[in-house]
Amino acid sequence: MSTSVPRERLAEIFDQVVRDITRREAGICLAPGEAEPSGEIYTVYAVFERGFGTCLSMSAEAAMFVRLTRGMMQREDVTDRDVEDFTKEYFNVLCGHIVSRLFRETRVPARFSPPVFRRGRYVPEDHLRHIVLTYADDRNERAQLIQHAPYGEREAQSI
């Protein structure tokens, strides 16, 4: 089994996991989108500390993460702290499924840091965008999943 995953396959894995976990955990169906999130934006991210030298982040319009939290908690009244906590938990589940899928493809065990939540956009230092997947939900709330590769791998074709 190869220890690398071509960029196209990696994007396919990310897309499948994001759509499945978002639908399963919060009842939100994502479709490919064209426009980046705008307005008030929150970002959640995790660094792969072992296995792959990369970082994943998801930036979304605040309304989408609020909706995600409501879906996961199954209640309408949520606090800012709930949004932060449940967004991190959602991203933890998402990264766990990505690690599992990558292990099946590469046999490389990976570990990622606990997810971190930030208001606004987050771009890790010394990294560049490698794969960018843009989504919109049925309310036209937008999100982006971004895989950030270290600058030393600017021509990277695989993980």
Short mmCIF file of the C-alpha atoms (twelve columns), coordinates in Angstrom:
data_MODEL
# 
_entry.id   MODEL 
# 
loop_
_atom_site.group_PDB 
_atom_site.id 
_atom_site.type_symbol 
_atom_site.label_atom_id 
_atom_site.label_alt_id 
_atom_site.label_comp_id 
_atom_site.label_asym_id 
_atom_site.label_seq_id 
_atom_site.Cartn_x 
_atom_site.Cartn_y 
_atom_site.Cartn_z 
_atom_site.pdbx_PDB_model_num 
ATOM 1   C CA . MET A 1   0.000   0.000  0.000  1 
ATOM 2   C CA . SER A 2   1.290   3.457  -0.867 1 
ATOM 3   C CA . THR A 3   2.175   5.888  1.918  1 
ATOM 4   C CA . SER A 4   0.948   8.849  -0.135 1 
ATOM 5   C CA . VAL A 5   -2.476  9.865  -1.346 1 
ATOM 6   C CA . PRO A 6   -2.832  11.833 -4.589 1 
ATOM 7   C CA . ARG A 7   -4.308  15.306 -4.207 1 
ATOM 8   C CA . GLU A 8   -7.527  14.394 -6.063 1 
ATOM 9   C CA . ARG A 9   -8.127  11.357 -3.838 1 
ATOM 10  C CA . LEU A 10  -7.332  13.373 -0.731 1 
ATOM 11  C CA . ALA A 11  -9.872  16.031 -1.744 1 
ATOM 12  C CA . GLU A 12  -12.429 13.268 -2.356 1 
ATOM 13  C CA . ILE A 13  -11.839 11.809 1.132  1 
ATOM 14  C CA . PHE A 14  -12.115 15.230 2.778  1 
ATOM 15  C CA . ASP A 15  -15.320 15.992 0.864  1 
ATOM 16  C CA . GLN A 16  -16.973 12.671 1.693  1 
ATOM 17  C CA . VAL A 17  -16.122 12.950 5.390  1 
ATOM 18  C CA . VAL A 18  -17.201 16.607 5.701  1 
ATOM 19  C CA . ARG A 19  -20.574 15.994 4.057  1 
ATOM 20  C CA . ASP A 20  -21.263 12.765 5.942  1 
ATOM 21  C CA . ILE A 21  -20.282 14.018 9.404  1 
ATOM 22  C CA . THR A 22  -22.080 17.352 8.979  1 
ATOM 23  C CA . ARG A 23  -25.277 15.612 7.887  1 
ATOM 24  C CA . ARG A 24  -25.045 12.932 10.573 1 
ATOM 25  C CA . GLU A 25  -24.051 15.145 13.511 1 
ATOM 26  C CA . ALA A 26  -26.147 18.242 12.792 1 
ATOM 27  C CA . GLY A 27  -28.618 17.410 10.016 1 
ATOM 28  C CA . ILE A 28  -27.031 19.978 7.675  1 
ATOM 29  C CA . CYS A 29  -26.641 18.950 4.040  1 
ATOM 30  C CA . LEU A 30  -23.697 20.626 2.356  1 
ATOM 31  C CA . ALA A 31  -23.329 21.083 -1.391 1 
ATOM 32  C CA . PRO A 32  -20.362 22.378 -3.355 1 
ATOM 33  C CA . GLY A 33  -20.326 26.155 -3.251 1 
ATOM 34  C CA . GLU A 34  -18.478 28.844 -5.115 1 
ATOM 35  C CA . ALA A 35  -18.377 31.784 -2.718 1 
ATOM 36  C CA . GLU A 36  -16.153 31.960 0.342  1 
ATOM 37  C CA . PRO A 37  -17.745 32.549 3.740  1 
ATOM 38  C CA . SER A 38  -18.308 36.232 4.433  1 
ATOM 39  C CA . GLY A 39  -19.481 38.458 7.255  1 
ATOM 40  C CA . GLU A 40  -18.933 37.161 10.769 1 
ATOM 41  C CA . ILE A 41  -16.691 34.098 10.454 1 
ATOM 42  C CA . TYR A 42  -15.511 31.482 12.923 1 
ATOM 43  C CA . THR A 43  -12.643 29.055 12.319 1 
ATOM 44  C CA . VAL A 44  -11.825 25.737 13.902 1 
ATOM 45  C CA . TYR A 45  -8.526  24.013 13.152 1 
ATOM 46  C CA . ALA A 46  -6.269  21.123 14.107 1 
ATOM 47  C CA . VAL A 47  -2.620  20.353 13.400 1 
ATOM 48  C CA . PHE A 48  -1.559  16.846 12.488 1 
ATOM 49  C CA . GLU A 49  1.209   16.263 15.024 1 
ATOM 50  C CA . ARG A 50  2.158   12.801 13.851 1 
ATOM 51  C CA . GLY A 51  1.869   11.000 10.548 1 
ATOM 52  C CA . PHE A 52  1.323   13.945 8.225  1 
ATOM 53  C CA . GLY A 53  2.876   17.412 8.354  1 
ATOM 54  C CA . THR A 54  -0.307  19.299 7.655  1 
ATOM 55  C CA . CYS A 55  -3.082  21.329 9.242  1 
ATOM 56  C CA . LEU A 56  -6.827  21.323 8.573  1 
ATOM 57  C CA . SER A 57  -9.111  24.262 9.178  1 
ATOM 58  C CA . MET A 58  -12.767 24.959 8.636  1 
ATOM 59  C CA . SER A 59  -13.980 28.522 8.378  1 
ATOM 60  C CA . ALA A 60  -17.699 29.146 8.261  1 
ATOM 61  C CA . GLU A 61  -20.182 31.916 8.618  1 
ATOM 62  C CA . ALA A 62  -21.126 32.195 12.273 1 
ATOM 63  C CA . ALA A 63  -24.740 31.308 11.449 1 
ATOM 64  C CA . MET A 64  -23.661 27.907 10.125 1 
ATOM 65  C CA . PHE A 65  -21.751 27.005 13.297 1 
ATOM 66  C CA . VAL A 66  -24.703 28.211 15.394 1 
ATOM 67  C CA . ARG A 67  -27.002 25.991 13.309 1 
ATOM 68  C CA . LEU A 68  -24.539 23.112 13.670 1 
ATOM 69  C CA . THR A 69  -24.569 23.553 17.459 1 
ATOM 70  C CA . ARG A 70  -28.368 23.672 17.577 1 
ATOM 71  C CA . GLY A 71  -28.523 20.484 15.525 1 
ATOM 72  C CA . MET A 72  -26.012 18.674 17.701 1 
ATOM 73  C CA . MET A 73  -27.611 19.859 20.962 1 
ATOM 74  C CA . GLN A 74  -31.137 19.433 19.591 1 
ATOM 75  C CA . ARG A 75  -32.273 22.729 21.029 1 
ATOM 76  C CA . GLU A 76  -32.660 26.292 19.781 1 
ATOM 77  C CA . ASP A 77  -31.244 28.217 22.722 1 
ATOM 78  C CA . VAL A 78  -27.442 28.019 22.562 1 
ATOM 79  C CA . THR A 79  -24.738 30.204 24.088 1 
ATOM 80  C CA . ASP A 80  -21.499 31.422 22.533 1 
ATOM 81  C CA . ARG A 81  -19.697 28.885 24.732 1 
ATOM 82  C CA . ASP A 82  -21.945 26.105 23.381 1 
ATOM 83  C CA . VAL A 83  -21.064 27.133 19.822 1 
ATOM 84  C CA . GLU A 84  -17.348 27.027 20.602 1 
ATOM 85  C CA . ASP A 85  -17.508 23.698 22.438 1 
ATOM 86  C CA . PHE A 86  -19.737 21.914 19.938 1 
ATOM 87  C CA . THR A 87  -17.838 23.259 16.929 1 
ATOM 88  C CA . LYS A 88  -14.625 21.865 18.417 1 
ATOM 89  C CA . GLU A 89  -16.313 18.531 19.133 1 
ATOM 90  C CA . TYR A 90  -17.697 18.403 15.574 1 
ATOM 91  C CA . PHE A 91  -14.228 19.085 14.159 1 
ATOM 92  C CA . ASN A 92  -12.692 16.478 16.466 1 
ATOM 93  C CA . VAL A 93  -15.096 13.876 15.067 1 
ATOM 94  C CA . LEU A 94  -14.437 15.069 11.521 1 
ATOM 95  C CA . CYS A 95  -10.633 14.855 11.930 1 
ATOM 96  C CA . GLY A 96  -10.950 11.431 13.544 1 
ATOM 97  C CA . HIS A 97  -12.824 10.119 10.531 1 
ATOM 98  C CA . ILE A 98  -10.283 11.676 8.166  1 
ATOM 99  C CA . VAL A 99  -7.415  10.029 10.079 1 
ATOM 100 C CA . SER A 100 -9.226  6.700  9.914  1 
ATOM 101 C CA . ARG A 101 -9.797  6.985  6.159  1 
ATOM 102 C CA . LEU A 102 -6.174  8.026  5.565  1 
ATOM 103 C CA . PHE A 103 -4.925  5.088  7.616  1 
ATOM 104 C CA . ARG A 104 -6.916  2.692  5.426  1 
ATOM 105 C CA . GLU A 105 -5.258  4.213  2.353  1 
ATOM 106 C CA . THR A 106 -1.684  4.622  3.632  1 
ATOM 107 C CA . ARG A 107 -1.244  2.495  6.784  1 
ATOM 108 C CA . VAL A 108 0.317   5.614  8.341  1 
ATOM 109 C CA . PRO A 109 -0.964  6.212  11.892 1 
ATOM 110 C CA . ALA A 110 -1.684  9.882  12.446 1 
ATOM 111 C CA . ARG A 111 -2.534  12.027 15.434 1 
ATOM 112 C CA . PHE A 112 -3.899  15.553 15.467 1 
ATOM 113 C CA . SER A 113 -3.960  18.253 18.122 1 
ATOM 114 C CA . PRO A 114 -7.173  19.068 19.955 1 
ATOM 115 C CA . PRO A 115 -9.212  21.423 17.766 1 
ATOM 116 C CA . VAL A 116 -8.885  25.149 18.437 1 
ATOM 117 C CA . PHE A 117 -11.724 27.625 17.889 1 
ATOM 118 C CA . ARG A 118 -11.180 31.226 16.788 1 
ATOM 119 C CA . ARG A 119 -13.388 34.102 15.835 1 
ATOM 120 C CA . GLY A 120 -12.424 35.319 12.366 1 
ATOM 121 C CA . ARG A 121 -10.273 33.520 9.819  1 
ATOM 122 C CA . TYR A 122 -7.207  31.582 10.849 1 
ATOM 123 C CA . VAL A 123 -4.262  30.899 8.575  1 
ATOM 124 C CA . PRO A 124 -1.367  28.949 10.124 1 
ATOM 125 C CA . GLU A 125 2.066   30.509 9.792  1 
ATOM 126 C CA . ASP A 126 4.534   28.824 7.426  1 
ATOM 127 C CA . HIS A 127 1.739   27.005 5.585  1 
ATOM 128 C CA . LEU A 128 -0.105  27.584 2.341  1 
ATOM 129 C CA . ARG A 129 -3.443  26.435 1.039  1 
ATOM 130 C CA . HIS A 130 -3.124  23.043 -0.594 1 
ATOM 131 C CA . ILE A 131 -6.729  21.843 -0.912 1 
ATOM 132 C CA . VAL A 132 -9.722  24.166 -0.544 1 
ATOM 133 C CA . LEU A 133 -13.281 22.817 -0.527 1 
ATOM 134 C CA . THR A 134 -16.080 25.375 -0.482 1 
ATOM 135 C CA . TYR A 135 -19.632 24.544 0.612  1 
ATOM 136 C CA . ALA A 136 -23.077 26.074 0.949  1 
ATOM 137 C CA . ASP A 137 -26.036 24.659 2.837  1 
ATOM 138 C CA . ASP A 138 -29.745 24.914 2.053  1 
ATOM 139 C CA . ARG A 139 -29.829 28.380 3.687  1 
ATOM 140 C CA . ASN A 140 -26.847 29.539 1.611  1 
ATOM 141 C CA . GLU A 141 -24.631 29.633 4.712  1 
ATOM 142 C CA . ARG A 142 -21.090 29.019 3.563  1 
ATOM 143 C CA . ALA A 143 -18.044 27.135 4.826  1 
ATOM 144 C CA . GLN A 144 -14.590 26.139 3.628  1 
ATOM 145 C CA . LEU A 145 -12.424 23.205 4.601  1 
ATOM 146 C CA . ILE A 146 -8.770  23.943 3.922  1 
ATOM 147 C CA . GLN A 147 -5.788  21.642 4.085  1 
ATOM 148 C CA . HIS A 148 -2.688  23.723 4.780  1 
ATOM 149 C CA . ALA A 149 0.657   22.300 3.625  1 
ATOM 150 C CA . PRO A 150 4.012   23.506 4.955  1 
ATOM 151 C CA . TYR A 151 5.789   25.989 2.658  1 
ATOM 152 C CA . GLY A 152 8.559   23.457 2.037  1 
ATOM 153 C CA . GLU A 153 5.990   21.352 0.212  1 
ATOM 154 C CA . ARG A 154 4.574   24.104 -2.005 1 
ATOM 155 C CA . GLU A 155 4.512   21.755 -4.961 1 
ATOM 156 C CA . ALA A 156 3.047   18.930 -2.869 1 
ATOM 157 C CA . GLN A 157 0.784   16.625 -4.821 1 
ATOM 158 C CA . SER A 158 -0.118  14.269 -2.003 1 
ATOM 159 C CA . ILE A 159 -0.190  13.861 1.732  1 
# 
